Amino acid sequence: MIPAYNCIAYLQEAMESVLAQDLGPERMQIAVIDDCSTDGDVGALVESVSKGRIEYFRHEKNRGSLRSFETCLNRSIGEWVHILHGDDRVAPGFYTEIATLFSKYPEAGAAFTNIAFMKREEIFVDTPLTNMSKIIDDFLIQMAKSVKVQPPAIVVKRSVYEQLGGFFAVHYGEDWEMWTRIAAHFPVAYSPKCLAYYRYLTNDSITLRSIGDGQNVRDIIKVIDIIQQYLPDNLRKQLKKIALRDYSLYCVSLANHLYPTDPKSAFVQARGALMMSTDIKVIYSVLKFYTKDILRYNKF
């Protein structure tokens, strides 16, 4: 299921990455869910690329990411559900590897692979969680601290969504909550093979807009609070503190990254970091960011 909104520049690549591994309509449903995009004729592109192989559904009006994911789940008919954002892609062998994981670990509620991050022309491969395919030990605890999986890399059993429900509450970080909720109820299988690609911080992305106005900070605070209910009582306070600290440090890294081209958003992230955590590492990192700003200002 491929949710798409104003990502027509990348959608063909996403669709072709799936079509290259097409098992046929009897075994694989492929659908694009268009959230009323305004950057081009998505339906025409789907038809041109897939020659009728890919289903196309368009919302009558823009409904936002949560409702798009809901439509993906409601219109899916397969035993396993893969939500592949329209600006991401999968590598050859992705679906074979996922099938191998589910076959080897039938108790798993979800399975995912290692991932690479795409930023413009650069690709960064994430550090594998393990060096072998396995059920991830203590995955719930790991997820309570920070995100360990990105959407294009994970496939979830339909029965799991039916039991636990879909995405809710926020528009940024909704996947973190979902994967953590799954980890609280089911084993999760993993392969260290890098077979999925996640595109981030593109100029027109929903993610970047959330970062620009600080919505990411507000939503992540809510997500971390929701995750608390999935954790053992004796670990909640400790894990929440770690999660807030680690995301705060991520906000500072975003601030440093954004500063040369978007200083306004950079300061939003720096302030958000301090709002989330007063850990000494966070305070030091924010002070370092502001010191660099002062030095840059004096230089000019």
GROMACS .gro file of N, CA, C and O in nm, residues 145-222:
model
  312
  145LYS      N    1   1.313   0.371   2.402
  145LYS     CA    2   1.421   0.468   2.411
  145LYS      C    3   1.431   0.555   2.286
  145LYS      O    4   1.451   0.677   2.294
  146SER      N    5   1.420   0.492   2.168
  146SER     CA    6   1.431   0.566   2.042
  146SER      C    7   1.382   0.478   1.927
  146SER      O    8   1.369   0.356   1.942
  147VAL      N    9   1.355   0.539   1.815
  147VAL     CA   10   1.302   0.467   1.699
  147VAL      C   11   1.411   0.376   1.640
  147VAL      O   12   1.522   0.421   1.614
  148LYS      N   13   1.375   0.252   1.618
  148LYS     CA   14   1.470   0.154   1.563
  148LYS      C   15   1.430   0.105   1.424
  148LYS      O   16   1.502   0.024   1.365
  149VAL      N   17   1.316   0.150   1.374
  149VAL     CA   18   1.268   0.103   1.244
  149VAL      C   19   1.196   0.217   1.173
  149VAL      O   20   1.127   0.297   1.236
  150GLN      N   21   1.213   0.225   1.041
  150GLN     CA   22   1.144   0.325   0.961
  150GLN      C   23   1.038   0.257   0.873
  150GLN      O   24   1.053   0.140   0.834
  151PRO      N   25   0.930   0.328   0.839
  151PRO     CA   26   0.815   0.266   0.773
  151PRO      C   27   0.844   0.182   0.649
  151PRO      O   28   0.786   0.073   0.635
  152PRO      N   29   0.929   0.226   0.555
  152PRO     CA   30   0.945   0.143   0.434
  152PRO      C   31   1.008   0.007   0.460
  152PRO      O   32   1.000  -0.082   0.375
  153ALA      N   33   1.070  -0.011   0.577
  153ALA     CA   34   1.142  -0.135   0.605
  153ALA      C   35   1.059  -0.240   0.675
  153ALA      O   36   1.104  -0.354   0.690
  154ILE      N   37   0.937  -0.208   0.720
  154ILE     CA   38   0.863  -0.300   0.805
  154ILE      C   39   0.732  -0.346   0.740
  154ILE      O   40   0.663  -0.269   0.675
  155VAL      N   41   0.704  -0.474   0.757
  155VAL     CA   42   0.579  -0.536   0.712
  155VAL      C   43   0.510  -0.595   0.834
  155VAL      O   44   0.573  -0.661   0.916
  156VAL      N   45   0.380  -0.569   0.845
  156VAL     CA   46   0.303  -0.611   0.963
  156VAL      C   47   0.194  -0.708   0.921
  156VAL      O   48   0.129  -0.689   0.817
  157LYS      N   49   0.174  -0.811   1.000
  157LYS     CA   50   0.065  -0.904   0.971
  157LYS      C   51  -0.069  -0.832   0.984
  157LYS      O   52  -0.091  -0.756   1.079
  158ARG      N   53  -0.157  -0.858   0.890
  158ARG     CA   54  -0.288  -0.795   0.893
  158ARG      C   55  -0.361  -0.823   1.024
  158ARG      O   56  -0.428  -0.736   1.081
  159SER      N   57  -0.346  -0.945   1.075
  159SER     CA   58  -0.413  -0.983   1.199
  159SER      C   59  -0.367  -0.899   1.317
  159SER      O   60  -0.442  -0.876   1.413
  160VAL      N   61  -0.243  -0.850   1.311
  160VAL     CA   62  -0.190  -0.765   1.418
  160VAL      C   63  -0.260  -0.629   1.418
  160VAL      O   64  -0.302  -0.578   1.522
  161TYR      N   65  -0.273  -0.569   1.299
  161TYR     CA   66  -0.347  -0.443   1.289
  161TYR      C   67  -0.491  -0.462   1.334
  161TYR      O   68  -0.549  -0.376   1.401
  162GLU      N   69  -0.552  -0.576   1.297
  162GLU     CA   70  -0.691  -0.601   1.336
  162GLU      C   71  -0.705  -0.613   1.488
  162GLU      O   72  -0.806  -0.571   1.546
  163GLN      N   73  -0.604  -0.668   1.552
  163GLN     CA   74  -0.609  -0.684   1.698
  163GLN      C   75  -0.576  -0.554   1.771
  163GLN      O   76  -0.642  -0.519   1.870
  164LEU      N   77  -0.476  -0.481   1.723
  164LEU     CA   78  -0.425  -0.364   1.797
  164LEU      C   79  -0.480  -0.231   1.747
  164LEU      O   80  -0.469  -0.130   1.816
  165GLY      N   81  -0.539  -0.230   1.629
  165GLY     CA   82  -0.583  -0.104   1.571
  165GLY      C   83  -0.475  -0.038   1.489
  165GLY      O   84  -0.362  -0.088   1.478
  166GLY      N   85  -0.508   0.077   1.430
  166GLY     CA   86  -0.415   0.144   1.340
  166GLY      C   87  -0.341   0.260   1.404
  166GLY      O   88  -0.327   0.269   1.527
  167PHE      N   89  -0.298   0.353   1.321
  167PHE     CA   90  -0.221   0.469   1.364
  167PHE      C   91  -0.316   0.575   1.421
  167PHE      O   92  -0.426   0.593   1.372
  168PHE      N   93  -0.270   0.648   1.522
  168PHE     CA   94  -0.357   0.748   1.582
  168PHE      C   95  -0.276   0.854   1.657
  168PHE      O   96  -0.155   0.845   1.670
  169ALA      N   97  -0.347   0.955   1.705
  169ALA     CA   98  -0.299   1.054   1.803
  169ALA      C   99  -0.216   1.168   1.745
  169ALA      O  100  -0.237   1.284   1.782
  170VAL      N  101  -0.119   1.140   1.658
  170VAL     CA  102  -0.028   1.246   1.611
  170VAL      C  103  -0.002   1.228   1.462
  170VAL      O  104  -0.030   1.123   1.404
  171HIS      N  105   0.053   1.333   1.401
  171HIS     CA  106   0.091   1.326   1.260
  171HIS      C  107   0.242   1.314   1.241
  171HIS      O  108   0.288   1.290   1.130
  172TYR      N  109   0.317   1.333   1.347
  172TYR     CA  110   0.462   1.315   1.344
  172TYR      C  111   0.497   1.218   1.456
  172TYR      O  112   0.468   1.243   1.572
  173GLY      N  113   0.560   1.106   1.419
  173GLY     CA  114   0.595   1.007   1.521
  173GLY      C  115   0.489   0.902   1.541
  173GLY      O  116   0.501   0.816   1.629
  174GLU      N  117   0.383   0.903   1.459
  174GLU     CA  118   0.277   0.803   1.473
  174GLU      C  119   0.328   0.662   1.448
  174GLU      O  120   0.279   0.565   1.505
  175ASP      N  121   0.430   0.651   1.364
  175ASP     CA  122   0.489   0.519   1.337
  175ASP      C  123   0.566   0.469   1.459
  175ASP      O  124   0.564   0.349   1.489
  176TRP      N  125   0.636   0.558   1.531
  176TRP     CA  126   0.709   0.517   1.652
  176TRP      C  127   0.612   0.454   1.751
  176TRP      O  128   0.638   0.347   1.806
  177GLU      N  129   0.498   0.521   1.773
  177GLU     CA  130   0.398   0.465   1.864
  177GLU      C  131   0.347   0.330   1.815
  177GLU      O  132   0.333   0.235   1.893
  178MET      N  133   0.321   0.319   1.684
  178MET     CA  134   0.265   0.196   1.628
  178MET      C  135   0.361   0.079   1.644
  178MET      O  136   0.322  -0.030   1.689
  179TRP      N  137   0.486   0.097   1.608
  179TRP     CA  138   0.582  -0.013   1.616
  179TRP      C  139   0.607  -0.052   1.762
  179TRP      O  140   0.629  -0.169   1.792
  180THR      N  141   0.604   0.047   1.853
  180THR     CA  142   0.622   0.016   1.994
  180THR      C  143   0.503  -0.062   2.048
  180THR      O  144   0.518  -0.156   2.127
  181ARG      N  145   0.384  -0.024   2.006
  181ARG     CA  146   0.263  -0.096   2.047
  181ARG      C  147   0.269  -0.241   2.000
  181ARG      O  148   0.234  -0.333   2.073
  182ILE      N  149   0.315  -0.262   1.878
  182ILE     CA  150   0.331  -0.398   1.827
  182ILE      C  151   0.433  -0.475   1.910
  182ILE      O  152   0.411  -0.590   1.948
  183ALA      N  153   0.547  -0.409   1.940
  183ALA     CA  154   0.652  -0.476   2.018
  183ALA      C  155   0.604  -0.513   2.158
  183ALA      O  156   0.657  -0.607   2.219
  184ALA      N  157   0.504  -0.441   2.210
  184ALA     CA  158   0.451  -0.471   2.344
  184ALA      C  159   0.365  -0.597   2.343
  184ALA      O  160   0.341  -0.656   2.449
  185HIS      N  161   0.320  -0.640   2.225
  185HIS     CA  162   0.228  -0.753   2.218
  185HIS      C  163   0.279  -0.872   2.137
  185HIS      O  164   0.227  -0.983   2.152
  186PHE      N  165   0.380  -0.849   2.050
  186PHE     CA  166   0.427  -0.955   1.962
  186PHE      C  167   0.579  -0.952   1.949
  186PHE      O  168   0.639  -0.844   1.956
  187PRO      N  169   0.640  -1.068   1.924
  187PRO     CA  170   0.781  -1.067   1.885
  187PRO      C  171   0.795  -0.997   1.749
  187PRO      O  172   0.702  -0.998   1.667
  188VAL      N  173   0.911  -0.939   1.725
  188VAL     CA  174   0.937  -0.869   1.599
  188VAL      C  175   1.067  -0.925   1.540
  188VAL      O  176   1.169  -0.931   1.609
  189ALA      N  177   1.062  -0.968   1.413
  189ALA     CA  178   1.177  -1.028   1.347
  189ALA      C  179   1.253  -0.922   1.267
  189ALA      O  180   1.195  -0.825   1.218
  190TYR      N  181   1.383  -0.946   1.250
  190TYR     CA  182   1.469  -0.846   1.187
  190TYR      C  183   1.575  -0.912   1.100
  190TYR      O  184   1.627  -1.018   1.133
  191SER      N  185   1.607  -0.847   0.988
  191SER     CA  186   1.719  -0.888   0.903
  191SER      C  187   1.815  -0.771   0.889
  191SER      O  188   1.773  -0.658   0.863
  192PRO      N  189   1.946  -0.795   0.902
  192PRO     CA  190   2.044  -0.686   0.889
  192PRO      C  191   2.068  -0.644   0.745
  192PRO      O  192   2.140  -0.546   0.721
  193LYS      N  193   2.009  -0.714   0.648
  193LYS     CA  194   2.026  -0.676   0.508
  193LYS      C  195   1.960  -0.540   0.483
  193LYS      O  196   1.847  -0.517   0.524
  194CYS      N  197   2.029  -0.452   0.415
  194CYS     CA  198   1.976  -0.320   0.384
  194CYS      C  199   1.892  -0.329   0.257
  194CYS      O  200   1.944  -0.328   0.146
  195LEU      N  201   1.759  -0.336   0.276
  195LEU     CA  202   1.669  -0.361   0.163
  195LEU      C  203   1.557  -0.257   0.151
  195LEU      O  204   1.461  -0.278   0.076
  196ALA      N  205   1.568  -0.147   0.223
  196ALA     CA  206   1.468  -0.041   0.214
  196ALA      C  207   1.538   0.094   0.222
  196ALA      O  208   1.644   0.108   0.284
  197TYR      N  209   1.475   0.194   0.159
  197TYR     CA  210   1.535   0.327   0.151
  197TYR      C  211   1.434   0.432   0.194
  197TYR      O  212   1.322   0.437   0.141
  198TYR      N  213   1.473   0.513   0.289
  198TYR     CA  214   1.387   0.614   0.349
  198TYR      C  215   1.437   0.753   0.311
  198TYR      O  216   1.552   0.788   0.338
  199ARG      N  217   1.351   0.832   0.246
  199ARG     CA  218   1.390   0.967   0.204
  199ARG      C  219   1.347   1.068   0.311
  199ARG      O  220   1.235   1.062   0.360
  200TYR      N  221   1.436   1.159   0.348
  200TYR     CA  222   1.403   1.252   0.455
  200TYR      C  223   1.454   1.392   0.425
  200TYR      O  224   1.545   1.412   0.346
  201LEU      N  225   1.386   1.489   0.490
  201LEU     CA  226   1.422   1.630   0.482
  201LEU      C  227   1.426   1.683   0.340
  201LEU      O  228   1.512   1.764   0.303
  202THR      N  229   1.332   1.638   0.255
  202THR     CA  230   1.316   1.701   0.124
  202THR      C  231   1.243   1.833   0.144
  202THR      O  232   1.169   1.853   0.239
  203ASN      N  233   1.262   1.926   0.052
  203ASN     CA  234   1.211   2.062   0.072
  203ASN      C  235   1.060   2.070   0.088
  203ASN      O  236   1.009   2.160   0.154
  204ASP      N  237   0.986   1.975   0.027
  204ASP     CA  238   0.840   1.982   0.031
  204ASP      C  239   0.780   1.874   0.118
  204ASP      O  240   0.660   1.848   0.111
  205SER      N  241   0.860   1.810   0.201
  205SER     CA  242   0.809   1.697   0.278
  205SER      C  243   0.726   1.743   0.397
  205SER      O  244   0.748   1.850   0.455
  206ILE      N  245   0.628   1.658   0.434
  206ILE     CA  246   0.547   1.684   0.554
  206ILE      C  247   0.637   1.687   0.676
  206ILE      O  248   0.618   1.768   0.767
  207THR      N  249   0.736   1.599   0.678
  207THR     CA  250   0.828   1.593   0.791
  207THR      C  251   0.900   1.726   0.811
  207THR      O  252   0.909   1.776   0.924
  208LEU      N  253   0.948   1.784   0.703
  208LEU     CA  254   1.024   1.909   0.716
  208LEU      C  255   0.934   2.023   0.762
  208LEU      O  256   0.975   2.108   0.841
  209ARG      N  257   0.809   2.022   0.718
  209ARG     CA  258   0.716   2.126   0.764
  209ARG      C  259   0.689   2.112   0.914
  209ARG      O  260   0.678   2.211   0.986
  210SER      N  261   0.679   1.989   0.962
  210SER     CA  262   0.658   1.966   1.105
  210SER      C  263   0.777   2.013   1.186
  210SER      O  264   0.763   2.067   1.296
  211ILE      N  265   0.895   1.993   1.130
  211ILE     CA  266   1.017   2.038   1.198
  211ILE      C  267   1.025   2.190   1.200
  211ILE      O  268   1.066   2.251   1.298
  212GLY      N  269   0.979   2.253   1.091
  212GLY     CA  270   0.987   2.399   1.081
  212GLY      C  271   0.902   2.472   1.181
  212GLY      O  272   0.940   2.580   1.229
  213ASP      N  273   0.786   2.415   1.216
  213ASP     CA  274   0.699   2.485   1.311
  213ASP      C  275   0.699   2.423   1.451
  213ASP      O  276   0.621   2.463   1.538
  214GLY      N  277   0.786   2.323   1.472
  214GLY     CA  278   0.798   2.263   1.605
  214GLY      C  279   0.693   2.157   1.636
  214GLY      O  280   0.687   2.107   1.749
  215GLN      N  281   0.611   2.122   1.536
  215GLN     CA  282   0.509   2.020   1.559
  215GLN      C  283   0.572   1.886   1.595
  215GLN      O  284   0.515   1.808   1.672
  216ASN      N  285   0.691   1.860   1.542
  216ASN     CA  286   0.758   1.734   1.573
  216ASN      C  287   0.785   1.721   1.722
  216ASN      O  288   0.766   1.615   1.781
  217VAL      N  289   0.825   1.830   1.787
  217VAL     CA  290   0.852   1.827   1.931
  217VAL      C  291   0.724   1.801   2.010
  217VAL      O  292   0.720   1.714   2.098
  218ARG      N  293   0.619   1.874   1.976
  218ARG     CA  294   0.492   1.856   2.046
  218ARG      C  295   0.436   1.715   2.029
  218ARG      O  296   0.387   1.654   2.125
  219ASP      N  297   0.446   1.664   1.907
  219ASP     CA  298   0.394   1.529   1.882
  219ASP      C  299   0.478   1.421   1.948
  219ASP      O  300   0.424   1.324   2.002
  220ILE      N  301   0.609   1.437   1.945
  220ILE     CA  302   0.696   1.335   2.006
  220ILE      C  303   0.676   1.329   2.157
  220ILE      O  304   0.679   1.220   2.217
  221ILE      N  305   0.655   1.443   2.221
  221ILE     CA  306   0.625   1.442   2.364
  221ILE      C  307   0.500   1.359   2.390
  221ILE      O  308   0.494   1.278   2.484
  222LYS      N  309   0.400   1.377   2.306
  222LYS     CA  310   0.276   1.300   2.321
  222LYS      C  311   0.301   1.152   2.296
  222LYS      O  312   0.249   1.066   2.369
   0.00000   0.00000   0.00000
